[in-house]
Amino acid sequence: MDTFEQRAEKAAADARLRGVLRRAAGVLRGLRERAFADFGDIEAAKARLRKARLRSVLRLPEMLTRLEERVTAAGGVVHYAGDAHQARQIVVGLARDRDVRLVVKGKSMISEEIGLNGAFAEAGIESVETDLGEYIIQLAGEGPSHIISPALHKSKDEVAALFLEKLGKTAETAPELTQIAREALREKFLAADMGVTGANMAVADTGSVVLLENEGNIRFSTTCPRVHVAVMSIEKVVETLDDAGDVLALLPRSATGQRMPVYLSVFTGPRRDGEADGAGEFHLVLLDNGRSRILADPLMREMLLCVRCGACLNVCPVYKTIGGHAYGWVYPGPMGSVLTPLLMPSRETFALAHACTGCGACREACPAGIDHPGLLLELRRRGVEDMGWCGPGERLLAGAAAATLARPLLYRGIMGGLRALDPQLRALSRFPGLRAFARTRQVPRLKPPFWSRARAMDRERLRRGGDR
Ligand code: SF4
């Protein structure tokens, strides 16, 4: 299997992909900037969102207990899943027990995280993605490359070719392509026995699940079939509807540049007597899958504040160069580089912590104020300490560099010597193995120390006749 470095190198060399990514991320970033242009005090709103999220994350067991009570009181059923395997078993078990043959799914990163479509397929149950982007990548047999726009890596022409190949339909414009998907999905909505969605939030005080979308497919998936199953990671609970409002003030703006999404649904339990539509059964599956471990880590629990807006991806120079698939799992970009190694710690996933230039654009864009660069630095440190990221040779070199940098005179001496050798270094480019290294590197010229710069400035002032 390819390593992260190999995948990233391959993706970075794909000029077509880079072009698509930059254009798409640029559009999303532009929409976000426009949505915030007349917003008022963004920092105050960010502080409110962070406070609301922190309040529930730091009291997670209490919040989840209250949520379970309220969902149960409203007629729903709450299930706890410790890991992805348990979550798959619960959801597929619910479908099997009810003799479900067809499931329609709303866009949900959690169902990607637990590999739900694969589990349905193994159980012989058809599951159809109904979000347009998810539908496209399901037809293509690919995973999402962005948490908000799963098919962001695909151009319109590629989608047209895909629809022709898989559905036998021809279209040229985006509205025509959308119409094809709409017609194909409409009959699935009407025939489905179960709708599976994620959840943007659940409110502990009311037992409600909050879902945002723009296409109406989630409304269909939750109202047409007789059973609605929502799968949510445990940290997405908020305490009150007011707290949900604080999240909603920034989430759609940060995600798609909208003040509000086209559809905002708040479900509390299944359909009640006298109500015209809605599923007759409602199940909420709460997934841990490593979140309790993150919660117990005082430095890393900050990542649980993430509201999955995707804004950090759209501003990240690494994401815009390599795209989402290179990250190797469902969560790409800065949020994925932090979350993936925390959820699935391994030497391979800790490599993601190096996918950062330290520019800080993600921290600035994040509505929850998550300090991704700081968390990634800490993960790099843990990679060295716990994952064997650093061999004895590297340790020796790093120790020598640290000792040299702590002694300015020694550093200057070494850099001066290397600079004198610079022409010889360039001559190394004649050797095939060293060509790329020697061609692109130069020993930098150091600035003179500040005291000689101050002296030079004094001299210049005197030459101009002193201060007037
Ligand atoms: S880390 Fe922040 S910017 Fe990135 S997806 Fe989460 S909330 Fe959005």
Coordinates of C-alpha atoms and ligand atoms in Angstrom, one line a residue:
M1 CA 0.0 0.0 0.0
D2 CA 1.2 3.5 -0.8
T3 CA 2.5 5.7 2.0
F4 CA 1.1 9.2 2.6
E5 CA 4.3 10.7 1.0
Q6 CA 3.9 8.6 -2.1
R7 CA 0.2 9.5 -2.5
A8 CA 0.9 13.2 -1.9
E9 CA 3.8 13.2 -4.4
K10 CA 1.6 11.5 -7.0
A11 CA -1.3 13.9 -6.4
A12 CA 1.0 17.0 -6.4
A13 CA 2.3 16.0 -9.8
D14 CA -1.2 15.9 -11.3
A15 CA -1.6 19.4 -12.8
R16 CA -5.2 18.8 -13.8
L17 CA -6.1 17.9 -10.2
R18 CA -4.3 20.9 -8.9
G19 CA -6.2 23.2 -11.3
V20 CA -9.6 21.7 -10.2
L21 CA -8.7 21.9 -6.5
R22 CA -7.6 25.5 -6.7
R23 CA -10.6 26.7 -8.6
A24 CA -13.1 24.8 -6.4
A25 CA -11.4 25.8 -3.1
G26 CA -11.1 29.4 -4.4
V27 CA -14.9 29.5 -5.1
L28 CA -15.7 28.2 -1.6
R29 CA -13.3 30.6 0.0
G30 CA -14.7 33.5 -2.0
L31 CA -18.3 32.6 -1.0
R32 CA -17.2 32.4 2.6
E33 CA -15.5 35.8 2.5
R34 CA -18.6 37.4 1.0
A35 CA -20.9 35.8 3.6
F36 CA -18.8 37.4 6.4
A37 CA -18.3 40.8 4.7
D38 CA -21.3 42.4 6.6
F39 CA -21.3 40.0 9.5
G40 CA -20.3 42.3 12.3
D41 CA -18.2 41.0 15.2
I42 CA -16.9 37.7 13.9
E43 CA -14.5 37.2 16.8
A44 CA -17.4 37.5 19.3
A45 CA -19.4 35.0 17.3
K46 CA -16.5 32.6 17.2
A47 CA -16.0 32.9 21.0
R48 CA -19.7 32.1 21.5
L49 CA -19.5 29.0 19.3
R50 CA -16.4 27.9 21.0
K51 CA -18.0 28.4 24.4
A52 CA -21.1 26.5 23.4
R53 CA -19.1 23.6 22.1
L54 CA -16.7 23.5 25.0
R55 CA -19.5 23.5 27.5
S56 CA -20.9 20.3 26.1
V57 CA -17.6 18.6 25.3
L58 CA -16.3 19.1 28.8
R59 CA -19.5 17.6 30.2
L60 CA -20.0 14.9 27.6
P61 CA -21.2 12.0 29.8
E62 CA -23.9 14.3 31.3
M63 CA -24.9 15.7 27.9
L64 CA -25.2 12.2 26.4
T65 CA -27.3 10.9 29.3
R66 CA -29.7 13.9 29.0
L67 CA -29.8 13.5 25.2
E68 CA -30.7 9.8 25.6
E69 CA -33.5 10.6 28.1
R70 CA -35.0 13.2 25.8
V71 CA -34.8 11.1 22.6
T72 CA -36.4 8.2 24.4
A73 CA -39.1 10.4 25.9
A74 CA -39.9 11.6 22.3
G75 CA -40.3 8.0 21.2
G76 CA -36.9 7.4 19.6
V77 CA -34.2 4.8 20.5
V78 CA -30.6 5.6 21.3
H79 CA -27.8 3.1 20.6
Y80 CA -24.2 3.4 21.7
A81 CA -21.4 2.2 19.4
G82 CA -17.9 1.9 20.8
D83 CA -16.3 1.6 17.5
A84 CA -16.9 1.4 13.7
H85 CA -17.6 -2.3 13.8
Q86 CA -20.3 -2.0 16.4
A87 CA -21.9 0.9 14.6
R88 CA -22.1 -1.1 11.4
Q89 CA -23.6 -4.0 13.3
I90 CA -26.2 -1.8 14.9
V91 CA -27.3 -0.1 11.7
V92 CA -27.2 -3.1 9.4
G93 CA -29.0 -5.1 12.2
L94 CA -31.8 -2.5 12.4
A95 CA -32.2 -2.9 8.6
R96 CA -32.1 -6.7 8.6
D97 CA -34.6 -7.0 11.5
R98 CA -37.0 -4.8 9.5
D99 CA -36.5 -6.6 6.3
V100 CA -35.2 -3.5 4.6
R101 CA -34.1 -4.0 1.0
L102 CA -33.3 -0.4 0.0
V103 CA -31.7 2.3 2.0
V104 CA -31.4 6.0 1.0
K105 CA -28.5 7.9 2.6
G106 CA -28.0 11.6 3.3
K107 CA -24.5 12.9 3.2
S108 CA -22.7 11.8 6.3
M109 CA -18.9 11.8 7.0
I110 CA -19.6 9.5 10.0
S111 CA -21.1 6.8 7.7
E112 CA -17.9 7.2 5.6
E113 CA -15.9 6.8 8.8
I114 CA -17.5 3.5 9.7
G115 CA -17.7 2.2 6.1
L116 CA -21.5 1.8 6.2
N117 CA -22.1 1.3 2.4
G118 CA -19.7 -1.7 2.4
A119 CA -21.5 -3.3 5.3
F120 CA -24.9 -2.8 3.6
A121 CA -23.4 -4.4 0.4
E122 CA -22.1 -7.4 2.4
A123 CA -25.6 -7.8 3.9
G124 CA -27.2 -7.8 0.4
I125 CA -28.9 -4.5 1.1
E126 CA -28.9 -1.8 -1.5
S127 CA -27.8 1.6 -0.2
V128 CA -27.9 4.7 -2.4
E129 CA -26.2 8.0 -1.7
T130 CA -28.7 10.9 -2.3
D131 CA -26.5 13.9 -1.9
L132 CA -25.4 14.8 -5.5
G133 CA -21.6 14.9 -4.7
E134 CA -21.9 11.6 -2.7
Y135 CA -24.0 10.1 -5.5
I136 CA -21.3 11.0 -8.1
I137 CA -18.5 9.4 -6.0
Q138 CA -20.6 6.3 -5.2
L139 CA -21.1 5.8 -9.0
A140 CA -17.4 6.3 -9.5
G141 CA -16.5 3.9 -6.7
E142 CA -14.4 6.6 -4.9
G143 CA -14.3 8.1 -1.5
P144 CA -15.0 11.8 -0.7
S145 CA -12.2 14.3 -1.3
H146 CA -13.7 17.1 0.8
I147 CA -16.0 17.0 3.8
I148 CA -18.5 19.5 2.4
S149 CA -18.1 18.9 -1.4
P150 CA -17.3 15.2 -1.7
A151 CA -16.8 15.3 -5.5
L152 CA -14.8 18.5 -5.5
H153 CA -12.0 16.8 -7.4
K154 CA -14.2 16.0 -10.4
S155 CA -14.8 18.4 -13.3
K156 CA -18.2 18.8 -15.0
D157 CA -16.9 16.9 -18.0
E158 CA -15.8 14.0 -15.8
V159 CA -19.2 13.8 -14.2
A160 CA -20.8 13.9 -17.7
A161 CA -18.6 11.0 -18.8
L162 CA -19.4 9.1 -15.6
F163 CA -23.2 9.5 -16.1
L164 CA -22.9 8.4 -19.6
E165 CA -21.0 5.3 -18.6
K166 CA -23.0 4.3 -15.5
L167 CA -26.5 5.6 -16.3
G168 CA -26.4 5.7 -20.1
K169 CA -27.6 9.4 -20.1
T170 CA -26.0 12.3 -22.0
A171 CA -25.8 15.8 -20.6
E172 CA -23.5 18.8 -21.1
T173 CA -24.5 21.5 -18.5
A174 CA -24.5 21.3 -14.8
P175 CA -28.4 21.7 -14.6
E176 CA -28.8 18.8 -17.1
L177 CA -26.5 16.6 -15.0
T178 CA -28.4 17.5 -11.8
Q179 CA -31.7 16.6 -13.5
I180 CA -30.4 13.2 -14.5
A181 CA -29.4 12.5 -10.8
R182 CA -32.7 13.9 -9.6
E183 CA -34.7 11.5 -11.8
A184 CA -32.6 8.5 -10.9
L185 CA -32.9 9.3 -7.2
R186 CA -36.6 10.1 -7.0
E187 CA -37.7 6.5 -7.5
K188 CA -35.2 5.4 -4.9
F189 CA -36.7 7.8 -2.3
L190 CA -40.1 6.5 -3.0
A191 CA -39.1 2.8 -2.8
A192 CA -36.7 3.0 0.2
D193 CA -37.6 1.4 3.5
M194 CA -35.0 3.1 5.6
G195 CA -33.3 6.5 5.5
V196 CA -29.8 6.9 7.1
T197 CA -28.3 10.3 7.8
G198 CA -25.6 11.9 9.8
A199 CA -26.3 14.8 12.2
N200 CA -24.8 18.2 12.3
M201 CA -25.8 18.4 16.0
A202 CA -28.0 16.9 18.6
V203 CA -29.6 19.0 21.3
A204 CA -29.4 17.4 24.8
D205 CA -32.2 19.6 26.3
T206 CA -34.8 18.7 23.6
G207 CA -33.5 15.4 22.2
S208 CA -33.6 16.9 18.7
V209 CA -31.3 16.2 15.8
V210 CA -30.3 19.1 13.6
L211 CA -29.5 18.6 9.9
L212 CA -28.3 21.1 7.4
E213 CA -28.4 20.6 3.6
N214 CA -29.0 22.4 0.3
E215 CA -30.6 19.7 -1.9
G216 CA -33.7 18.5 0.0
N217 CA -32.4 14.9 -0.2
I218 CA -32.1 14.7 3.6
R219 CA -35.7 15.8 3.9
F220 CA -36.7 13.0 1.5
S221 CA -34.5 10.4 3.2
T222 CA -36.0 11.2 6.6
T223 CA -39.7 11.6 5.7
C224 CA -40.4 9.0 2.9
P225 CA -39.0 5.8 4.4
R226 CA -40.7 4.2 7.4
V227 CA -37.4 4.1 9.5
H228 CA -34.9 7.0 10.0
V229 CA -31.5 6.1 11.5
A230 CA -29.2 9.1 12.3
V231 CA -25.6 8.2 13.0
M232 CA -23.6 10.9 15.0
S233 CA -20.3 11.0 16.7
I234 CA -20.7 11.7 20.4
E235 CA -19.0 15.1 20.5
K236 CA -21.6 16.7 18.3
V237 CA -24.0 17.1 21.1
V238 CA -24.8 20.6 22.3
E239 CA -26.7 21.5 25.5
T240 CA -29.4 23.9 24.4
L241 CA -31.2 25.2 21.3
D242 CA -29.5 28.5 22.0
D243 CA -26.1 26.7 21.7
A244 CA -27.2 25.2 18.5
G245 CA -28.0 28.8 17.3
D246 CA -24.5 29.9 18.1
V247 CA -23.1 27.1 16.0
L248 CA -25.6 27.8 13.2
A249 CA -24.5 31.5 13.1
L250 CA -21.2 30.4 11.7
L251 CA -21.4 26.9 10.3
P252 CA -23.2 27.5 7.0
R253 CA -21.3 30.7 6.4
S254 CA -18.0 28.9 7.0
A255 CA -19.0 25.9 5.0
T256 CA -20.8 27.2 1.9
G257 CA -20.9 30.9 2.3
Q258 CA -24.6 30.9 3.1
R259 CA -26.3 32.7 6.0
M260 CA -28.5 29.7 6.3
P261 CA -28.6 26.5 4.2
V262 CA -31.6 25.9 1.9
Y263 CA -33.0 23.3 4.3
L264 CA -32.6 23.3 8.1
S265 CA -34.3 20.3 9.7
V266 CA -34.8 19.7 13.4
F267 CA -36.2 16.3 14.2
T268 CA -37.4 15.3 17.6
G269 CA -38.3 11.6 17.7
P270 CA -40.4 9.8 15.1
R271 CA -43.7 11.0 13.5
R272 CA -46.3 11.6 16.1
D273 CA -50.1 10.9 15.9
G274 CA -51.7 13.4 13.7
E275 CA -48.5 14.4 11.9
A276 CA -48.7 14.1 8.1
D277 CA -45.2 12.9 7.3
G278 CA -42.0 11.6 8.9
A279 CA -40.6 8.2 9.7
G280 CA -42.6 6.0 12.0
E281 CA -39.4 4.9 13.8
F282 CA -36.4 7.0 14.8
H283 CA -33.0 5.6 15.9
L284 CA -30.0 7.7 17.0
V285 CA -26.6 5.8 16.9
L286 CA -24.0 7.5 19.0
L287 CA -20.4 6.6 17.9
D288 CA -17.4 6.9 20.1
N289 CA -14.6 5.3 17.9
G290 CA -11.7 6.9 19.8
R291 CA -13.4 10.2 20.8
S292 CA -13.4 9.3 24.6
R293 CA -9.6 8.8 24.3
I294 CA -9.3 12.3 22.6
L295 CA -11.5 13.8 25.4
A296 CA -9.1 12.4 28.0
D297 CA -6.2 14.2 26.3
P298 CA -6.1 17.8 27.6
L299 CA -4.0 19.0 24.7
M300 CA -5.9 17.3 21.9
R301 CA -9.5 17.5 23.1
E302 CA -9.7 20.9 21.3
M303 CA -10.2 18.9 18.1
L304 CA -13.6 17.8 19.4
L305 CA -14.8 21.3 19.0
C306 CA -14.8 20.9 15.2
V307 CA -18.2 21.5 13.5
R308 CA -17.1 20.0 10.2
C309 CA -17.5 23.2 8.1
G310 CA -14.5 22.4 5.8
A311 CA -13.2 26.0 5.9
C312 CA -9.8 24.9 7.0
L313 CA -9.5 22.7 3.8
N314 CA -10.3 25.6 1.5
V315 CA -7.5 27.8 2.7
C316 CA -4.8 25.1 3.2
P317 CA -1.9 25.2 0.7
V318 CA -1.2 21.5 1.2
Y319 CA -4.8 20.5 0.6
K320 CA -5.0 22.7 -2.5
T321 CA -1.9 20.9 -3.9
I322 CA -2.7 17.3 -3.1
G323 CA -6.5 17.1 -2.7
G324 CA -8.4 14.9 -0.3
H325 CA -7.6 11.4 -1.4
A326 CA -3.9 11.7 -0.7
Y327 CA -4.7 11.9 3.0
G328 CA -5.8 8.2 2.8
W329 CA -9.0 8.3 4.8
V330 CA -12.2 10.2 5.0
Y331 CA -11.0 13.4 6.8
P332 CA -8.6 15.5 4.7
G333 CA -6.9 18.9 5.1
P334 CA -5.9 20.4 8.4
M335 CA -8.8 18.9 10.4
G336 CA -8.0 15.5 9.0
S337 CA -4.3 15.8 9.6
V338 CA -5.1 16.2 13.3
L339 CA -8.2 14.0 13.6
T340 CA -7.0 10.9 11.7
P341 CA -3.9 10.2 13.8
L342 CA -5.9 10.8 16.9
L343 CA -8.7 8.4 15.9
M344 CA -6.4 5.8 14.3
P345 CA -3.0 6.2 15.9
S346 CA -0.3 4.5 13.8
R347 CA 3.1 5.3 12.3
E348 CA 1.4 5.8 8.9
T349 CA -1.4 8.2 10.2
F350 CA 1.1 10.2 12.2
A351 CA 2.8 11.1 8.9
L352 CA -0.2 13.4 8.2
A353 CA 1.1 15.7 11.0
H354 CA 3.9 16.7 8.5
A355 CA 1.4 17.9 5.9
C356 CA 1.5 21.5 7.2
T357 CA 3.5 24.6 6.2
G358 CA 2.6 26.3 9.5
C359 CA 1.1 29.2 7.7
G360 CA -1.8 29.4 10.2
A361 CA -4.5 30.1 7.6
C362 CA -6.6 27.2 8.9
R363 CA -6.6 28.6 12.5
E364 CA -7.8 31.9 11.2
A365 CA -10.6 30.4 9.1
C366 CA -11.8 28.0 11.8
P367 CA -15.1 29.1 13.4
A368 CA -14.2 27.1 16.5
G369 CA -10.8 28.7 16.8
I370 CA -9.0 25.4 16.7
D371 CA -5.2 25.8 16.7
H372 CA -4.4 23.2 14.0
P373 CA -0.7 24.2 13.6
G374 CA -0.1 23.9 17.4
L375 CA -1.9 20.5 17.5
L376 CA 0.1 19.3 14.5
L377 CA 3.4 20.4 16.1
E378 CA 2.4 18.4 19.2
L379 CA 1.5 15.4 17.0
R380 CA 4.9 15.6 15.3
R381 CA 6.5 15.6 18.8
R382 CA 4.5 12.5 19.7
G383 CA 5.4 10.9 16.4
V384 CA 9.0 11.2 17.3
E385 CA 8.6 10.1 20.9
D386 CA 6.0 7.4 20.6
M387 CA 5.9 6.3 16.9
G388 CA 9.6 6.0 16.2
W389 CA 9.5 8.8 13.6
C390 CA 13.1 9.7 14.3
G391 CA 16.0 7.2 13.9
P392 CA 19.3 7.5 15.8
G393 CA 21.0 9.3 12.8
E394 CA 18.2 12.0 12.8
R395 CA 18.4 12.4 16.5
L396 CA 22.1 13.0 16.3
L397 CA 21.6 15.6 13.5
A398 CA 18.8 17.3 15.3
G399 CA 20.9 17.5 18.5
A400 CA 23.8 19.0 16.6
A401 CA 21.5 21.5 14.9
A402 CA 20.0 22.5 18.3
A403 CA 23.4 22.9 19.8
T404 CA 24.6 25.0 16.9
L405 CA 21.5 27.2 16.7
A406 CA 21.9 28.0 20.5
R407 CA 25.4 29.4 19.8
P408 CA 25.2 32.3 17.3
L409 CA 28.9 32.7 16.7
L410 CA 29.3 29.0 16.0
Y411 CA 26.3 29.1 13.7
R412 CA 27.7 32.1 11.8
G413 CA 31.1 30.4 11.4
I414 CA 29.5 27.3 10.0
M415 CA 27.2 29.2 7.7
G416 CA 30.1 31.4 6.5
G417 CA 32.1 28.2 5.7
L418 CA 29.2 26.6 3.8
R419 CA 28.7 29.8 1.9
A420 CA 32.3 29.8 0.8
L421 CA 31.7 26.2 -0.4
D422 CA 28.5 27.2 -2.3
P423 CA 30.0 27.0 -5.8
Q424 CA 31.3 23.5 -5.0
L425 CA 27.9 22.5 -3.7
R426 CA 26.4 23.6 -7.0
A427 CA 29.0 21.5 -8.8
L428 CA 27.4 18.5 -7.1
S429 CA 24.6 18.8 -9.6
R430 CA 26.8 17.0 -12.1
F431 CA 26.3 13.8 -10.2
P432 CA 22.9 12.2 -11.2
G433 CA 21.9 11.2 -7.7
L434 CA 22.5 14.7 -6.3
R435 CA 21.2 16.8 -9.2
A436 CA 17.8 17.6 -7.8
F437 CA 19.2 18.4 -4.4
A438 CA 22.1 20.6 -5.5
R439 CA 20.1 22.5 -8.2
T440 CA 17.4 23.7 -5.9
R441 CA 19.5 24.5 -2.8
Q442 CA 21.7 27.5 -2.0
V443 CA 23.4 28.3 1.3
P444 CA 21.6 31.5 2.3
R445 CA 23.5 34.8 2.9
L446 CA 23.0 35.7 6.6
K447 CA 22.0 39.2 7.5
P448 CA 24.7 41.0 9.5
P449 CA 24.1 41.0 13.2
F450 CA 21.7 43.7 14.5
W451 CA 24.5 45.8 16.1
S452 CA 26.4 46.1 12.8
R453 CA 23.1 47.0 11.1
A454 CA 22.5 49.7 13.8
R455 CA 26.0 51.0 13.3
A456 CA 25.5 51.2 9.5
M457 CA 22.2 53.1 10.0
D458 CA 23.9 55.6 12.4
R459 CA 26.6 56.1 9.8
E460 CA 24.0 56.7 7.1
R461 CA 22.1 59.2 9.3
L462 CA 25.3 61.1 10.0
R463 CA 26.1 61.2 6.3
R464 CA 22.7 62.8 5.7
G465 CA 23.3 65.4 8.3
G466 CA 21.9 63.8 11.5
D467 CA 18.4 64.0 12.8
R468 CA 16.6 67.2 12.1
Ligands
SF4_1 S1 -11.3 22.3 12.1 FE1 -12.5 24.3 12.2 S2 -12.4 25.0 10.0 FE2 -11.8 22.8 10.0 S3 -13.7 21.7 9.6 FE3 -13.5 21.8 11.8 S4 -14.6 23.7 12.4 FE4 -14.3 23.8 10.2

